[in-house]
Amino acid sequence: MKKIPASDIDLFTDQSLADPYPLYQELRDLGAVVEIERNGMYAFPRYREVREASGNWQVFTSAKGVMMNDQVNSALEGVTLCSDPPEHTRMRQVLGRPMRPEKLRELTPRVEQEAERVVERLVGQGSFDAATELAERLPLDIVSELVGLGNAGRAHMLEWAAATFDAQGPMNPRTIAALPKMDEMVAFALNEAKPGTLKPNGWAAQLYAAAEQGDLPVEKCPFMTIDYIAPSLDTTIYAISSAIHLFARNPEQWDVLRADPSLVPHAINEALRLESPVQRFTRLLTQDSEIDGYPLPAGSRVVLLYGSANRDERKYPDPDRFDVRRKPSDHLAFGRGEHVCIGMNLARIEMRALLEALLPRVSRFELLKAEPALNNTLRGLGTCRVRVSRHSGSGGVEARRRRR
Ligand code: HEM
């Protein structure tokens, strides 16, 4: 069998987090499996292995945590993300109820209205920060209200979410700094987010109602509340501002989309492929395995590098190019298999509503300032200031909406 290549790269310096792509290229060139010496783990940097591991929970378990440090892996034990079937299936079935297609259909007009309102106001300003003023509004105003934590929870959701993803890194200063905030969120979920304080009929309250009906043990409810708090905001927020950033840097792609708004769902996939908001989760190997001729022992922790897999040249020709006609619906930004993102359709509705509101109004985004938001797990922008050139006519998008 082949010897696993080793790398001493550090994926977590400020510079690596700001621009991980040259490092990912280096890892993909080294092999399908690479030992990341400084983290004591193995990485899968290519598409095929990330996809296969995501679809094989029996060998690549999530039940021992999917983060890069033991402390957070044990703190979050019991959340849906960190479990395997059959326990996982039972929790996921309840967790996904508010995101069923009929529920999302009901929600869509409200998301679209809010998107129109936000975009109309920002475009009227002439310039705005897409990372905050544009991208945060729908997740914060709509999703946090749907979860229904009440004012105390809502005020903290954004900082808890960012901290939870930061705390998923290896034990570096960024992780250590984030731990108290993550603990605060866990304590809130355990002690305060209870029926009575939760918005009646909100997503979190529905978990307790399901427990009362015997659909799941009540002690699972606080952890499943975390499943709604942590991944529903920053992920989508970063996806939105990265898309705007891509269009600002590739104005001809905005022209293509304006000429053919039916490409919006593909443009969303392409933006997610190129700038995957979740860059990595891990798995633990349950048995000795052979991956592309490399021996991996049981007990190894493997990092699935979504952000690298989605730029694998073996899978996507000219992978660094943003091309809204590419149609990469098999990208891995939402994962695959049992744990595929439960909120992906909600995220898509939010992204689509904003792009469709922007298309008829904006003919160009001029990038004024962009700064990355450095996070141990997520990739996105802290600032994405753009000036917009306005378009006064109503384009094909409006016409298509009216037909729906
Ligand atoms: C663009 C936005 C989003 C991205 C890129 C994203 C990414 C991901 C990824 C990669 C996974 C797979 C985890 C794994 O395989 O271990 C995942 C799972 C998950 N996501 Fe998302 N997510 C997004 C939005 C959301 C939203 C809006 C919600 C909630 C409303 C959400 C809730 C979840 C939950 C609960 C899981 C765990 C599912 C399970 O373990 O079965 N996500 N997400």
Coordinates of N, CA, C and O in Angstrom, one line a residue, residues 195-343:
P195 N -40.0 25.7 27.1 CA -41.4 26.1 26.9 C -41.8 27.2 27.9 O -41.4 27.0 29.1
G196 N -42.5 28.2 27.5 CA -42.8 29.3 28.5 C -42.0 30.5 28.1 O -42.6 31.6 27.9
T197 N -40.7 30.3 27.9 CA -39.9 31.5 27.4 C -39.8 31.5 25.9 O -39.6 32.5 25.2
L198 N -40.0 30.3 25.3 CA -39.9 30.2 23.8 C -41.2 30.7 23.2 O -42.3 30.6 23.7
K199 N -41.0 31.3 21.9 CA -42.2 31.7 21.2 C -43.1 30.5 20.9 O -42.6 29.5 20.3
P200 N -44.4 30.6 21.3 CA -45.3 29.5 21.1 C -45.3 29.1 19.6 O -45.4 30.0 18.8
N201 N -45.2 27.9 19.3 CA -45.2 27.4 17.9 C -44.0 27.7 17.1 O -43.9 27.4 15.9
G202 N -43.0 28.4 17.7 CA -41.7 28.5 17.0 C -41.0 27.2 16.8 O -41.4 26.2 17.4
W203 N -39.9 27.2 16.1 CA -39.3 25.9 15.8 C -38.8 25.2 17.1 O -38.9 24.0 17.2
A204 N -38.2 26.0 18.0 CA -37.7 25.4 19.2 C -38.8 24.9 20.1 O -38.7 23.7 20.6
A205 N -39.9 25.6 20.1 CA -41.1 25.2 20.9 C -41.6 23.9 20.3 O -42.1 23.0 21.1
Q206 N -41.6 23.8 19.0 CA -42.1 22.6 18.4 C -41.3 21.3 18.7 O -41.9 20.2 18.7
L207 N -40.1 21.5 19.1 CA -39.3 20.3 19.5 C -39.8 19.8 20.8 O -40.0 18.6 21.0
Y208 N -40.1 20.7 21.7 CA -40.7 20.2 23.0 C -42.1 19.6 22.8 O -42.4 18.7 23.5
A209 N -42.8 20.2 21.9 CA -44.2 19.6 21.6 C -44.0 18.2 21.1 O -44.7 17.3 21.5
A210 N -43.0 18.0 20.2 CA -42.8 16.7 19.7 C -42.3 15.7 20.8 O -42.7 14.5 20.8
A211 N -41.5 16.2 21.7 CA -41.1 15.3 22.8 C -42.3 14.9 23.7 O -42.4 13.8 24.1
E212 N -43.2 15.9 23.9 CA -44.4 15.5 24.7 C -45.2 14.4 24.0 O -45.9 13.6 24.7
Q213 N -45.2 14.5 22.7 CA -46.0 13.4 21.9 C -45.2 12.1 21.8 O -45.7 11.2 21.2
G214 N -44.0 12.1 22.4 CA -43.2 10.8 22.4 C -42.4 10.6 21.2 O -41.9 9.5 20.9
D215 N -42.2 11.7 20.4 CA -41.4 11.5 19.1 C -39.9 11.5 19.4 O -39.1 11.1 18.5
L216 N -39.5 12.1 20.6 CA -38.1 12.1 20.9 C -38.0 12.3 22.4 O -38.9 12.9 23.0
P217 N -36.9 11.9 23.0 CA -36.7 12.1 24.4 C -36.5 13.6 24.7 O -35.8 14.3 24.0
V218 N -37.2 14.1 25.8 CA -37.2 15.5 26.1 C -35.7 16.0 26.3 O -35.4 17.2 26.0
E219 N -34.8 15.2 26.8 CA -33.5 15.7 27.1 C -32.7 16.0 25.8 O -31.7 16.6 25.8
K220 N -33.2 15.5 24.6 CA -32.6 15.9 23.3 C -32.9 17.3 22.9 O -32.3 17.9 22.1
C221 N -34.0 17.9 23.5 CA -34.5 19.2 23.0 C -33.5 20.3 23.0 O -33.4 21.0 22.1
P222 N -32.8 20.5 24.2 CA -31.9 21.6 24.2 C -30.8 21.5 23.1 O -30.4 22.5 22.5
F223 N -30.3 20.2 22.9 CA -29.3 20.0 21.9 C -29.8 20.3 20.5 O -29.1 20.8 19.6
M224 N -31.1 19.9 20.3 CA -31.6 20.1 19.0 C -32.0 21.6 18.8 O -32.0 22.1 17.6
T225 N -32.2 22.3 19.9 CA -32.4 23.8 19.8 C -31.1 24.4 19.2 O -31.1 25.3 18.4
I226 N -30.0 23.8 19.7 CA -28.7 24.3 19.2 C -28.5 24.0 17.7 O -27.9 24.8 16.9
D227 N -29.1 22.9 17.2 CA -29.1 22.6 15.8 C -29.7 23.8 15.0 O -29.4 24.0 13.8
Y228 N -30.7 24.5 15.6 CA -31.3 25.6 14.9 C -30.5 26.9 15.1 O -30.4 27.7 14.2
I229 N -29.9 27.0 16.3 CA -29.2 28.3 16.6 C -27.9 28.4 15.8 O -27.7 29.4 15.1
A230 N -27.1 27.4 15.9 CA -25.7 27.6 15.4 C -25.6 27.6 13.9 O -24.9 28.5 13.4
P231 N -26.3 26.7 13.1 CA -25.9 26.7 11.7 C -26.8 27.6 10.8 O -26.7 27.5 9.6
S232 N -27.8 28.3 11.3 CA -28.8 28.9 10.4 C -28.5 30.3 10.0 O -29.2 30.8 9.1
L233 N -27.5 31.0 10.7 CA -27.3 32.4 10.4 C -26.1 32.6 9.5 O -26.1 32.9 8.3
D234 N -24.9 32.5 10.2 CA -23.6 32.9 9.5 C -23.4 32.1 8.2 O -22.9 32.7 7.2
T235 N -23.8 30.9 8.2 CA -23.6 30.1 6.9 C -24.3 30.8 5.7 O -23.7 31.1 4.7
T236 N -25.6 31.2 5.9 CA -26.3 31.8 4.9 C -25.8 33.2 4.6 O -25.7 33.7 3.5
I237 N -25.5 33.9 5.7 CA -25.0 35.3 5.6 C -23.8 35.3 4.7 O -23.6 36.1 3.8
Y238 N -22.8 34.4 5.0 CA -21.6 34.4 4.3 C -21.9 34.0 2.8 O -21.2 34.5 1.9
A239 N -22.8 33.1 2.6 CA -23.1 32.7 1.3 C -23.6 33.8 0.4 O -23.2 34.0 -0.7
I240 N -24.4 34.7 1.0 CA -25.0 35.8 0.3 C -23.9 36.8 0.0 O -23.8 37.3 -1.2
S241 N -23.1 37.2 1.0 CA -22.1 38.2 0.6 C -21.0 37.7 -0.3 O -20.5 38.5 -1.1
S242 N -20.7 36.4 -0.2 CA -19.7 35.9 -1.1 C -20.2 35.9 -2.6 O -19.5 36.2 -3.5
A243 N -21.5 35.7 -2.7 CA -22.1 35.7 -4.0 C -22.0 37.2 -4.6 O -21.6 37.3 -5.8
I244 N -22.3 38.2 -3.8 CA -22.2 39.5 -4.3 C -20.8 39.9 -4.6 O -20.5 40.5 -5.6
H245 N -19.9 39.4 -3.8 CA -18.4 39.7 -4.0 C -18.0 39.1 -5.3 O -17.3 39.7 -6.1
L246 N -18.5 37.9 -5.6 CA -18.1 37.2 -6.9 C -18.7 38.0 -8.1 O -18.0 38.2 -9.1
F247 N -19.9 38.5 -7.9 CA -20.5 39.2 -9.0 C -19.8 40.6 -9.2 O -19.7 41.1 -10.3
A248 N -19.4 41.2 -8.1 CA -18.7 42.5 -8.2 C -17.3 42.3 -9.0 O -16.9 43.1 -9.7
R249 N -16.7 41.1 -8.7 CA -15.4 40.9 -9.3 C -15.5 40.3 -10.8 O -14.6 40.3 -11.5
N250 N -16.7 39.8 -11.1 CA -17.0 39.2 -12.4 C -18.2 39.8 -13.0 O -19.2 39.1 -13.2
P251 N -18.2 41.1 -13.4 CA -19.4 41.8 -13.8 C -20.0 41.1 -15.0 O -21.2 41.2 -15.2
E252 N -19.2 40.5 -15.9 CA -19.8 39.8 -17.1 C -20.7 38.7 -16.6 O -21.7 38.4 -17.4
Q253 N -20.5 38.1 -15.5 CA -21.4 37.0 -15.0 C -22.7 37.6 -14.5 O -23.8 36.9 -14.6
W254 N -22.7 38.8 -14.0 CA -23.9 39.5 -13.6 C -24.7 39.8 -14.9 O -25.9 39.6 -14.9
D255 N -24.0 40.2 -15.9 CA -24.7 40.4 -17.2 C -25.4 39.1 -17.7 O -26.5 39.2 -18.2
V256 N -24.7 38.0 -17.6 CA -25.2 36.8 -18.1 C -26.5 36.4 -17.3 O -27.6 36.1 -17.8
L257 N -26.5 36.7 -16.0 CA -27.6 36.4 -15.1 C -28.8 37.3 -15.4 O -29.9 36.9 -15.4
R258 N -28.4 38.6 -15.7 CA -29.5 39.5 -16.0 C -30.2 39.2 -17.3 O -31.4 39.3 -17.5
A259 N -29.4 38.7 -18.2 CA -29.9 38.3 -19.5 C -30.8 37.0 -19.4 O -31.7 36.9 -20.2
D260 N -30.5 36.2 -18.5 CA -31.2 34.9 -18.3 C -31.4 34.6 -16.8 O -30.7 33.8 -16.3
P261 N -32.4 35.2 -16.2 CA -32.6 35.0 -14.8 C -33.0 33.5 -14.4 O -32.9 33.2 -13.2
S262 N -33.3 32.7 -15.4 CA -33.5 31.3 -15.0 C -32.2 30.6 -14.5 O -32.3 29.5 -14.0
L263 N -31.1 31.3 -14.7 CA -29.8 30.7 -14.2 C -29.6 31.0 -12.7 O -28.6 30.5 -12.2
V264 N -30.5 31.7 -12.1 CA -30.3 32.0 -10.7 C -30.0 30.8 -9.8 O -29.0 30.8 -9.1
P265 N -30.8 29.7 -9.9 CA -30.4 28.6 -9.0 C -29.0 28.0 -9.3 O -28.3 27.6 -8.4
H266 N -28.6 28.1 -10.5 CA -27.3 27.6 -10.9 C -26.2 28.5 -10.4 O -25.1 28.1 -10.0
A267 N -26.5 29.8 -10.5 CA -25.5 30.8 -10.0 C -25.4 30.6 -8.5 O -24.2 30.8 -7.9
I268 N -26.4 30.3 -7.8 CA -26.3 30.1 -6.3 C -25.4 28.9 -6.1 O -24.5 28.9 -5.2
N269 N -25.6 27.8 -6.8 CA -24.8 26.6 -6.6 C -23.3 26.9 -7.0 O -22.4 26.5 -6.3
E270 N -23.1 27.7 -8.0 CA -21.8 28.1 -8.4 C -21.0 28.9 -7.3 O -19.9 28.7 -7.0
A271 N -21.8 29.8 -6.8 CA -21.2 30.7 -5.7 C -20.9 29.8 -4.5 O -19.8 30.0 -3.8
L272 N -21.8 28.9 -4.1 CA -21.5 28.0 -3.0 C -20.4 27.1 -3.3 O -19.6 26.7 -2.3
R273 N -20.2 26.6 -4.5 CA -19.1 25.8 -4.8 C -17.8 26.5 -4.6 O -16.9 26.0 -4.0
L274 N -17.7 27.7 -5.2 CA -16.5 28.5 -5.2 C -16.1 29.0 -3.8 O -14.9 29.1 -3.4
E275 N -17.1 29.5 -3.1 CA -16.8 30.0 -1.7 C -17.7 29.3 -0.7 O -18.7 29.9 -0.3
S276 N -17.4 28.1 -0.4 CA -18.2 27.3 0.5 C -18.2 27.8 1.9 O -17.1 27.9 2.5
P277 N -19.4 28.2 2.4 CA -19.4 28.9 3.7 C -18.8 27.9 4.8 O -18.1 28.4 5.7
V278 N -19.1 26.6 4.7 CA -18.6 25.7 5.7 C -17.4 25.0 5.0 O -17.5 24.3 4.0
Q279 N -16.2 25.3 5.5 CA -15.0 24.8 4.9 C -14.6 23.4 5.3 O -14.0 22.7 4.5
R280 N -15.0 23.0 6.4 CA -14.6 21.6 6.8 C -15.4 21.1 8.0 O -15.8 21.9 8.9
F281 N -15.7 19.8 8.0 CA -16.1 19.1 9.2 C -15.2 17.9 9.3 O -14.6 17.5 8.3
T282 N -15.2 17.2 10.4 CA -14.4 16.0 10.5 C -15.3 14.7 10.7 O -16.5 14.8 11.0
R283 N -14.7 13.6 10.6 CA -15.3 12.3 10.9 C -14.2 11.4 11.6 O -13.0 11.7 11.5
L284 N -14.7 10.4 12.4 CA -13.8 9.5 13.0 C -13.9 8.1 12.3 O -15.1 7.7 12.0
L285 N -12.8 7.5 12.0 CA -12.9 6.2 11.2 C -13.2 5.1 12.2 O -12.5 4.9 13.2
T286 N -14.2 4.3 11.9 CA -14.6 3.2 12.8 C -13.9 1.9 12.5 O -13.9 1.0 13.3
Q287 N -13.2 1.8 11.4 CA -12.5 0.5 11.1 C -11.3 0.8 10.2 O -11.2 1.9 9.5
D288 N -10.3 -0.1 10.2 CA -9.1 0.1 9.3 C -9.7 0.1 7.9 O -10.5 -0.6 7.5
S289 N -9.2 1.1 7.1 CA -9.7 1.2 5.8 C -8.6 1.5 4.8 O -7.4 1.9 5.2
E290 N -8.9 1.3 3.5 CA -7.9 1.7 2.5 C -8.6 2.8 1.6 O -9.7 2.5 1.1
I291 N -8.0 3.9 1.5 CA -8.6 5.0 0.7 C -7.6 5.3 -0.5 O -6.5 5.7 -0.2
D292 N -8.0 5.0 -1.7 CA -7.2 5.3 -2.8 C -5.8 4.6 -2.7 O -4.8 5.2 -3.0
G293 N -5.7 3.4 -2.0 CA -4.5 2.7 -1.9 C -3.7 3.2 -0.6 O -2.6 2.6 -0.3
Y294 N -4.2 4.1 0.1 CA -3.5 4.5 1.4 C -4.2 3.8 2.6 O -5.4 3.8 2.7
P295 N -3.4 3.3 3.5 CA -4.0 2.6 4.7 C -4.3 3.6 5.7 O -3.5 4.5 6.1
L296 N -5.6 3.6 6.2 CA -6.0 4.5 7.3 C -6.5 3.7 8.5 O -7.4 2.9 8.3
P297 N -5.8 3.8 9.6 CA -6.2 3.0 10.8 C -7.5 3.5 11.4 O -7.9 4.6 11.4
A298 N -8.3 2.5 12.0 CA -9.5 2.8 12.8 C -9.1 3.8 13.9 O -8.0 3.8 14.4
G299 N -10.0 4.8 14.2 CA -9.7 5.8 15.2 C -9.0 7.0 14.6 O -8.9 8.0 15.3
S300 N -8.7 7.0 13.3 CA -8.1 8.2 12.7 C -9.2 9.3 12.6 O -10.4 9.0 12.3
R301 N -8.8 10.6 12.9 CA -9.8 11.6 12.6 C -9.4 12.2 11.2 O -8.3 12.5 10.9
V302 N -10.5 12.3 10.4 CA -10.3 12.8 9.0 C -11.1 14.1 8.8 O -12.2 14.2 9.2
V303 N -10.3 15.0 8.2 CA -11.0 16.3 7.9 C -11.5 16.3 6.5 O -10.7 16.1 5.5
L304 N -12.8 16.6 6.3 CA -13.4 16.6 5.0 C -13.3 18.1 4.5 O -14.0 19.0 5.1
L305 N -12.4 18.4 3.6 CA -12.2 19.8 3.2 C -13.2 20.1 2.0 O -12.8 20.1 0.8
Y306 N -14.4 20.5 2.4 CA -15.4 20.9 1.4 C -14.9 22.0 0.4 O -15.1 21.9 -0.8
G307 N -14.2 23.0 1.0 CA -13.8 24.1 0.2 C -12.8 23.7 -0.8 O -12.7 24.3 -1.9
S308 N -12.0 22.7 -0.5 CA -11.0 22.2 -1.5 C -11.7 21.2 -2.5 O -11.4 21.3 -3.7
A309 N -12.5 20.3 -2.0 CA -13.2 19.4 -2.8 C -14.0 20.1 -3.9 O -14.0 19.7 -5.1
N310 N -14.6 21.2 -3.6 CA -15.4 22.0 -4.5 C -14.5 22.7 -5.6 O -15.1 23.2 -6.5
R311 N -13.2 22.7 -5.4 CA -12.3 23.3 -6.4 C -11.4 22.3 -7.0 O -10.3 22.6 -7.5
D312 N -11.8 21.0 -6.9 CA -10.9 19.9 -7.4 C -11.0 19.9 -8.9 O -12.1 19.7 -9.5
E313 N -9.8 20.1 -9.5 CA -9.8 20.1 -11.0 C -10.1 18.8 -11.6 O -10.5 18.7 -12.8
R314 N -10.0 17.7 -10.8 CA -10.4 16.4 -11.3 C -11.9 16.3 -11.5 O -12.4 15.5 -12.3
K315 N -12.7 17.2 -10.8 CA -14.1 17.2 -10.9 C -14.6 18.4 -11.7 O -15.6 18.2 -12.6
Y316 N -14.1 19.6 -11.5 CA -14.6 20.8 -12.2 C -13.5 21.4 -13.0 O -12.5 21.9 -12.4
P317 N -13.7 21.4 -14.3 CA -12.6 22.0 -15.2 C -12.5 23.5 -14.9 O -13.5 24.1 -14.6
D318 N -11.3 24.0 -14.9 CA -11.0 25.4 -14.6 C -11.7 25.8 -13.3 O -12.5 26.7 -13.3
P319 N -11.4 25.1 -12.2 CA -12.3 25.2 -11.0 C -12.3 26.5 -10.3 O -13.3 26.8 -9.6
D320 N -11.3 27.4 -10.6 CA -11.3 28.7 -9.9 C -12.1 29.7 -10.6 O -12.3 30.9 -10.1
R321 N -12.6 29.4 -11.8 CA -13.4 30.4 -12.6 C -14.9 30.4 -12.1 O -15.5 29.3 -11.9
F322 N -15.4 31.6 -11.9 CA -16.8 31.7 -11.6 C -17.6 31.8 -12.9 O -17.4 32.6 -13.7
D323 N -18.5 30.8 -13.0 CA -19.3 30.7 -14.3 C -20.7 30.2 -14.0 O -21.0 29.1 -13.6
V324 N -21.6 31.2 -14.1 CA -23.0 30.9 -13.7 C -23.7 29.9 -14.6 O -24.8 29.5 -14.3
R325 N -23.0 29.6 -15.7 CA -23.7 28.6 -16.6 C -23.2 27.2 -16.3 O -23.5 26.3 -17.0
R326 N -22.3 27.1 -15.3 CA -21.7 25.8 -15.0 C -22.6 24.7 -14.5 O -22.5 23.5 -14.8
K327 N -23.6 25.1 -13.7 CA -24.6 24.1 -13.2 C -24.0 23.0 -12.3 O -24.2 21.8 -12.6
P328 N -23.2 23.4 -11.3 CA -22.6 22.3 -10.5 C -23.4 21.9 -9.3 O -23.1 22.0 -8.1
S329 N -24.6 21.3 -9.6 CA -25.5 20.9 -8.6 C -25.0 19.8 -7.7 O -25.6 19.6 -6.6
D330 N -23.9 19.2 -8.0 CA -23.3 18.1 -7.2 C -22.2 18.6 -6.3 O -21.4 17.9 -5.8
H331 N -22.2 20.0 -6.1 CA -21.1 20.5 -5.2 C -21.3 20.0 -3.8 O -22.4 19.4 -3.4
L332 N -20.3 20.1 -2.9 CA -20.4 19.6 -1.6 C -20.6 20.6 -0.5 O -20.4 20.3 0.7
A333 N -21.0 21.8 -0.9 CA -21.1 22.9 0.2 C -22.1 22.6 1.2 O -22.0 23.1 2.4
F334 N -23.1 21.8 0.9 CA -24.1 21.4 1.9 C -23.8 20.0 2.4 O -24.7 19.4 3.1
G335 N -22.7 19.4 2.2 CA -22.4 18.0 2.5 C -23.2 17.1 1.6 O -23.7 17.5 0.6
R336 N -23.3 15.8 2.1 CA -23.9 14.8 1.3 C -24.4 13.7 2.3 O -23.9 13.7 3.4
G337 N -25.2 12.8 1.9 CA -25.6 11.7 2.7 C -26.5 12.0 3.9 O -27.2 12.9 3.8
E338 N -26.3 11.2 4.9 CA -27.2 11.3 6.1 C -27.3 12.7 6.7 O -28.3 13.1 7.1
H339 N -26.1 13.4 6.7 CA -26.1 14.7 7.3 C -26.2 15.9 6.4 O -25.9 17.0 6.8
V340 N -26.6 15.6 5.2 CA -26.7 16.7 4.2 C -27.5 17.9 4.9 O -28.5 17.6 5.6
C341 N -27.1 19.1 4.6 CA -27.7 20.2 5.3 C -29.2 20.2 5.3 O -29.8 20.2 4.3
I342 N -29.8 20.3 6.5 CA -31.2 20.2 6.6 C -31.9 21.6 6.3 O -33.0 21.6 5.9
G343 N -31.0 22.6 6.3 CA -31.6 24.0 6.0 C -31.3 24.5 4.6 O -31.5 25.6 4.3

